[in-house]
PDB file of C-alpha atoms in Angstrom:
ATOM      1  CA  UNK A  26       2.066  20.195   6.258  1.00 69.00           C
ATOM      2  CA  UNK A  27       2.647  17.119   3.636  1.00 71.00           C
ATOM      3  CA  UNK A  28       1.370  13.683   3.655  1.00 75.00           C
ATOM      4  CA  UNK A  29       2.265  11.149   1.162  1.00 74.00           C
ATOM      5  CA  UNK A  30       1.131   7.491   0.533  1.00 77.00           C
ATOM      6  CA  UNK A  31       1.602   4.660  -1.920  1.00 75.00           C
ATOM      7  CA  UNK A  32       0.669   1.354  -2.564  1.00 74.00           C
ATOM      8  CA  UNK A  33       2.311  -1.162  -4.956  1.00 73.00           C
ATOM      9  CA  UNK A  34       1.336  -4.465  -5.854  1.00 71.00           C
ATOM     10  CA  UNK A  35       3.434  -6.425  -8.112  1.00 67.00           C
ATOM     11  CA  UNK A  36       2.474 -10.073  -9.593  1.00 63.00           C
ATOM     12  CA  UNK A  37       4.763 -11.804 -11.879  1.00 62.00           C
ATOM     13  CA  UNK A  38       3.409 -15.435 -12.608  1.00 57.00           C
ATOM     14  CA  UNK A  39       5.458 -15.792 -16.048  1.00 55.00           C
ATOM     15  CA  UNK A  40       7.485 -19.202 -15.458  1.00 50.00           C
ATOM     16  CA  UNK A  41      10.842 -18.742 -15.590  1.00 52.00           C
ATOM     17  CA  UNK A  42      12.879 -21.717 -14.777  1.00 47.00           C
ATOM     18  CA  UNK A  43      16.324 -20.162 -14.346  1.00 50.00           C
ATOM     19  CA  UNK A  44      15.095 -17.499 -12.117  1.00 54.00           C
ATOM     20  CA  UNK A  45      11.407 -16.654 -11.043  1.00 53.00           C
ATOM     21  CA  UNK A  46       8.628 -19.137 -11.001  1.00 59.00           C
ATOM     22  CA  UNK A  47       6.079 -16.726  -9.190  1.00 67.00           C
ATOM     23  CA  UNK A  48       6.585 -13.888  -7.211  1.00 69.00           C
ATOM     24  CA  UNK A  49       4.230 -11.365  -5.524  1.00 76.00           C
ATOM     25  CA  UNK A  50       5.655  -8.028  -3.884  1.00 78.00           C
ATOM     26  CA  UNK A  51       3.211  -5.899  -1.574  1.00 84.00           C
ATOM     27  CA  UNK A  52       4.581  -2.481  -0.948  1.00 86.00           C
ATOM     28  CA  UNK A  53       2.974   0.203   1.241  1.00 90.00           C
ATOM     29  CA  UNK A  54       4.378   3.656   2.458  1.00 89.00           C
ATOM     30  CA  UNK A  55       3.094   6.489   4.108  1.00 92.00           C
ATOM     31  CA  UNK A  56       4.745   9.770   5.476  1.00 92.00           C
ATOM     32  CA  UNK A  57       3.891  13.289   6.898  1.00 92.00           C
ATOM     33  CA  UNK A  58       6.418  16.116   6.544  1.00 92.00           C
ATOM     34  CA  UNK A  59       6.110  19.440   8.237  1.00 93.00           C
ATOM     35  CA  UNK A  60       8.045  22.622   7.112  1.00 92.00           C
ATOM     36  CA  UNK A  61       8.999  26.000   8.069  1.00 96.00           C
ATOM     37  CA  UNK A  62      11.163  28.423   6.248  1.00 95.00           C
ATOM     38  CA  UNK A  63      11.724  32.049   5.345  1.00 96.00           C
ATOM     39  CA  UNK A  64      12.067  33.357   1.603  1.00 93.00           C
ATOM     40  CA  UNK A  65      13.249  36.574   0.288  1.00 96.00           C
ATOM     41  CA  UNK A  66      12.703  37.890  -3.049  1.00 94.00           C
ATOM     42  CA  UNK A  67      13.893  40.722  -5.305  1.00 96.00           C
ATOM     43  CA  UNK A  68      11.911  42.351  -8.344  1.00 95.00           C
ATOM     44  CA  UNK A  69      14.300  41.559 -11.516  1.00 96.00           C
ATOM     45  CA  UNK A  70      11.754  43.038 -14.139  1.00 95.00           C
ATOM     46  CA  UNK A  71       8.008  43.883 -13.997  1.00 93.00           C
ATOM     47  CA  UNK A  72       7.233  40.021 -14.161  1.00 94.00           C
ATOM     48  CA  UNK A  73      10.244  38.476 -12.847  1.00 96.00           C
ATOM     49  CA  UNK A  74      11.487  38.120  -9.528  1.00 95.00           C
ATOM     50  CA  UNK A  75      14.421  36.462  -8.055  1.00 97.00           C
ATOM     51  CA  UNK A  76      13.502  34.095  -4.545  1.00 95.00           C
ATOM     52  CA  UNK A  77      16.027  32.250  -2.543  1.00 96.00           C
ATOM     53  CA  UNK A  78      15.559  30.723   1.337  1.00 96.00           C
ATOM     54  CA  UNK A  79      15.747  27.891   3.557  1.00 96.00           C
ATOM     55  CA  UNK A  80      13.116  25.604   4.778  1.00 94.00           C
ATOM     56  CA  UNK A  81      13.710  23.394   7.941  1.00 96.00           C
ATOM     57  CA  UNK A  82      11.474  20.095   7.749  1.00 95.00           C
ATOM     58  CA  UNK A  83      10.691  17.373  10.091  1.00 95.00           C
ATOM     59  CA  UNK A  84       9.172  14.244   9.134  1.00 94.00           C
ATOM     60  CA  UNK A  85       8.165  10.610   9.438  1.00 94.00           C
ATOM     61  CA  UNK A  86       7.920   7.723   6.950  1.00 92.00           C
ATOM     62  CA  UNK A  87       6.594   4.189   7.325  1.00 93.00           C
ATOM     63  CA  UNK A  88       7.395   1.540   4.859  1.00 90.00           C
ATOM     64  CA  UNK A  89       6.184  -2.150   5.035  1.00 90.00           C
ATOM     65  CA  UNK A  90       6.613  -4.692   2.082  1.00 87.00           C
ATOM     66  CA  UNK A  91       5.771  -8.307   1.778  1.00 86.00           C
ATOM     67  CA  UNK A  92       7.471 -10.511  -0.768  1.00 80.00           C
ATOM     68  CA  UNK A  93       6.272 -14.167  -1.556  1.00 79.00           C
ATOM     69  CA  UNK A  94       7.892 -16.195  -4.386  1.00 75.00           C
ATOM     70  CA  UNK A  95       9.245 -19.577  -5.409  1.00 72.00           C
ATOM     71  CA  UNK A  96      12.665 -19.828  -7.610  1.00 67.00           C
ATOM     72  CA  UNK A  97      15.011 -22.019  -8.663  1.00 66.00           C
ATOM     73  CA  UNK A  98      17.357 -23.062  -5.801  1.00 65.00           C
ATOM     74  CA  UNK A  99      19.659 -25.346  -7.909  1.00 66.00           C
ATOM     75  CA  UNK A 100      19.817 -29.071  -8.902  1.00 68.00           C
ATOM     76  CA  UNK A 101      15.986 -29.076  -9.838  1.00 64.00           C
ATOM     77  CA  UNK A 102      15.040 -27.752  -6.461  1.00 68.00           C
ATOM     78  CA  UNK A 103      12.603 -25.185  -5.781  1.00 68.00           C
ATOM     79  CA  UNK A 104      12.994 -22.933  -2.910  1.00 70.00           C
ATOM     80  CA  UNK A 105      10.025 -20.696  -1.548  1.00 72.00           C
ATOM     81  CA  UNK A 106      10.748 -17.588   0.053  1.00 74.00           C
ATOM     82  CA  UNK A 107       8.314 -15.238   2.383  1.00 79.00           C
ATOM     83  CA  UNK A 108       9.497 -12.050   3.740  1.00 81.00           C
ATOM     84  CA  UNK A 109       7.866  -9.258   5.492  1.00 86.00           C
ATOM     85  CA  UNK A 110       9.965  -6.083   6.944  1.00 87.00           C
ATOM     86  CA  UNK A 111       8.934  -2.592   8.249  1.00 90.00           C
ATOM     87  CA  UNK A 112      11.256   0.901   8.295  1.00 91.00           C
ATOM     88  CA  UNK A 113      10.327   3.594  10.354  1.00 93.00           C
ATOM     89  CA  UNK A 114      12.412   6.852   9.203  1.00 93.00           C
ATOM     90  CA  UNK A 115      12.539   9.771  11.405  1.00 95.00           C
ATOM     91  CA  UNK A 116      13.994  12.676   9.751  1.00 95.00           C
ATOM     92  CA  UNK A 117      15.091  16.400  10.031  1.00 97.00           C
ATOM     93  CA  UNK A 118      16.300  18.377   6.917  1.00 95.00           C
ATOM     94  CA  UNK A 119      17.741  21.789   6.109  1.00 96.00           C
ATOM     95  CA  UNK A 120      16.348  22.747   2.512  1.00 93.00           C
ATOM     96  CA  UNK A 121      18.168  25.973   1.432  1.00 96.00           C
ATOM     97  CA  UNK A 122      16.883  27.114  -2.124  1.00 94.00           C
ATOM     98  CA  UNK A 123      16.999  29.488  -5.098  1.00 95.00           C
ATOM     99  CA  UNK A 124      14.536  30.274  -7.589  1.00 94.00           C
ATOM    100  CA  UNK A 125      12.793  32.557 -10.040  1.00 95.00           C
ATOM    101  CA  UNK A 126       9.166  33.725 -10.141  1.00 94.00           C
ATOM    102  CA  UNK A 127       7.332  34.956 -13.097  1.00 95.00           C
ATOM    103  CA  UNK A 128       3.949  36.779 -13.031  1.00 94.00           C
ATOM    104  CA  UNK A 129       1.512  35.301 -15.618  1.00 94.00           C
ATOM    105  CA  UNK A 130      -1.013  37.841 -14.261  1.00 90.00           C
ATOM    106  CA  UNK A 131      -1.373  40.356 -11.681  1.00 87.00           C
ATOM    107  CA  UNK A 132      -2.816  37.415  -9.340  1.00 91.00           C
ATOM    108  CA  UNK A 133      -1.040  34.293 -10.886  1.00 95.00           C
ATOM    109  CA  UNK A 134       2.671  33.427 -10.903  1.00 93.00           C
ATOM    110  CA  UNK A 135       4.843  30.609 -11.825  1.00 95.00           C
ATOM    111  CA  UNK A 136       7.687  29.340  -9.383  1.00 93.00           C
ATOM    112  CA  UNK A 137      10.461  27.258 -10.254  1.00 94.00           C
ATOM    113  CA  UNK A 138      13.114  26.312  -7.359  1.00 93.00           C
ATOM    114  CA  UNK A 139      16.253  24.577  -6.788  1.00 94.00           C
ATOM    115  CA  UNK A 140      17.142  22.986  -3.813  1.00 93.00           C
ATOM    116  CA  UNK A 141      20.142  21.430  -1.937  1.00 94.00           C
ATOM    117  CA  UNK A 142      18.495  18.798   0.521  1.00 92.00           C
ATOM    118  CA  UNK A 143      20.911  18.470   3.881  1.00 95.00           C
ATOM    119  CA  UNK A 144      18.731  15.628   5.819  1.00 94.00           C
ATOM    120  CA  UNK A 145      19.638  13.621   8.859  1.00 96.00           C
ATOM    121  CA  UNK A 146      17.503  10.486   9.257  1.00 94.00           C
ATOM    122  CA  UNK A 147      17.145   7.667  11.930  1.00 94.00           C
ATOM    123  CA  UNK A 148      15.782   4.362  10.998  1.00 92.00           C
ATOM    124  CA  UNK A 149      14.439   1.300  12.282  1.00 91.00           C
ATOM    125  CA  UNK A 150      14.073  -1.453  10.468  1.00 89.00           C
ATOM    126  CA  UNK A 151      12.346  -4.719  11.642  1.00 88.00           C
ATOM    127  CA  UNK A 152      12.403  -7.877   9.316  1.00 84.00           C
ATOM    128  CA  UNK A 153       8.805  -9.664  10.986  1.00 71.00           C
ATOM    129  CA  UNK A 154       9.407 -12.473   9.290  1.00 66.00           C
ATOM    130  CA  UNK A 155      11.582 -14.254   6.441  1.00 63.00           C
ATOM    131  CA  UNK A 156      11.505 -17.627   5.572  1.00 65.00           C
ATOM    132  CA  UNK A 157      13.545 -19.705   2.754  1.00 66.00           C
ATOM    133  CA  UNK A 158      12.929 -23.144   2.286  1.00 64.00           C
ATOM    134  CA  UNK A 159      13.273 -26.205  -0.335  1.00 65.00           C
ATOM    135  CA  UNK A 160      10.113 -27.016  -1.113  1.00 60.00           C
ATOM    136  CA  UNK A 161      11.016 -31.108  -1.507  1.00 60.00           C
ATOM    137  CA  UNK A 162      12.990 -31.287   1.573  1.00 62.00           C
ATOM    138  CA  UNK A 163      10.652 -29.103   3.710  1.00 61.00           C
ATOM    139  CA  UNK A 164      14.000 -27.375   4.976  1.00 58.00           C
ATOM    140  CA  UNK A 165      13.109 -23.737   6.320  1.00 63.00           C
ATOM    141  CA  UNK A 166      15.409 -20.952   7.479  1.00 66.00           C
ATOM    142  CA  UNK A 167      13.440 -18.393   9.478  1.00 69.00           C
ATOM    143  CA  UNK A 168      15.120 -14.860  10.019  1.00 70.00           C
ATOM    144  CA  UNK A 169      13.543 -12.288  12.410  1.00 76.00           C
ATOM    145  CA  UNK A 170      15.465  -9.204  13.960  1.00 80.00           C
ATOM    146  CA  UNK A 171      15.504  -5.342  14.484  1.00 86.00           C
ATOM    147  CA  UNK A 172      18.472  -2.826  13.190  1.00 87.00           C
ATOM    148  CA  UNK A 173      18.719   0.555  13.955  1.00 90.00           C
ATOM    149  CA  UNK A 174      20.603   3.190  11.888  1.00 90.00           C
ATOM    150  CA  UNK A 175      21.472   6.643  10.928  1.00 93.00           C
ATOM    151  CA  UNK A 176      22.467   8.345   7.916  1.00 90.00           C
ATOM    152  CA  UNK A 177      23.287  11.768   6.341  1.00 94.00           C
ATOM    153  CA  UNK A 178      21.946  12.276   2.581  1.00 92.00           C
ATOM    154  CA  UNK A 179      22.584  15.592   0.503  1.00 94.00           C
ATOM    155  CA  UNK A 180      20.943  15.631  -2.679  1.00 93.00           C
ATOM    156  CA  UNK A 181      20.988  18.696  -5.281  1.00 93.00           C
ATOM    157  CA  UNK A 182      17.690  18.901  -7.016  1.00 90.00           C
ATOM    158  CA  UNK A 183      17.957  21.475  -9.831  1.00 90.00           C
ATOM    159  CA  UNK A 184      14.404  21.817 -10.238  1.00 86.00           C
ATOM    160  CA  UNK A 185      12.961  20.540  -7.085  1.00 77.00           C
ATOM    161  CA  UNK A 186       9.382  22.078  -7.796  1.00 81.00           C
ATOM    162  CA  UNK A 187       7.494  23.858 -10.305  1.00 88.00           C
ATOM    163  CA  UNK A 188       4.404  25.800  -8.732  1.00 87.00           C
ATOM    164  CA  UNK A 189       1.527  27.868  -9.471  1.00 92.00           C
ATOM    165  CA  UNK A 190       0.385  30.554  -7.230  1.00 87.00           C
ATOM    166  CA  UNK A 191      -2.754  32.387  -7.504  1.00 90.00           C
ATOM    167  CA  UNK A 192      -3.527  34.983  -4.902  1.00 85.00           C
ATOM    168  CA  UNK A 193      -6.987  35.767  -3.119  1.00 86.00           C
TER     169      UNK A 193
END
């Protein structure tokens, strides 16, 4: 079982009249993944062991992004933008791997694994409110909506993880 969480805040208040007057971006992401798998191993020498196997994973990820900023809209006009979006990912993945394990001590091992991730995800994306307006003219366009989509992702990770194991 794995739990991931991240929080990013960005504030850019440096005036750049050609691009960006001010800008803030708050991102929050949280995900949980459960994995079950099988590993096979074969001793290569007294300290080295080859491993291979596969994990089956399922997970959920929630991402929220809030953006506010002003920018140059052209002709000396300044546009203001506010946007909040939420994405929800539901995912299943097959993760075959190969690796090598080295015995540092009779109870301490270091393992490196290479993985091919084959994932299918169903995503629900929601724009909870996006406004773009010319400040001097008080014009505003409000965009809201939902979309759903599916995707398949295949990724090769030559060194997916390096682990230290201590056996009790």
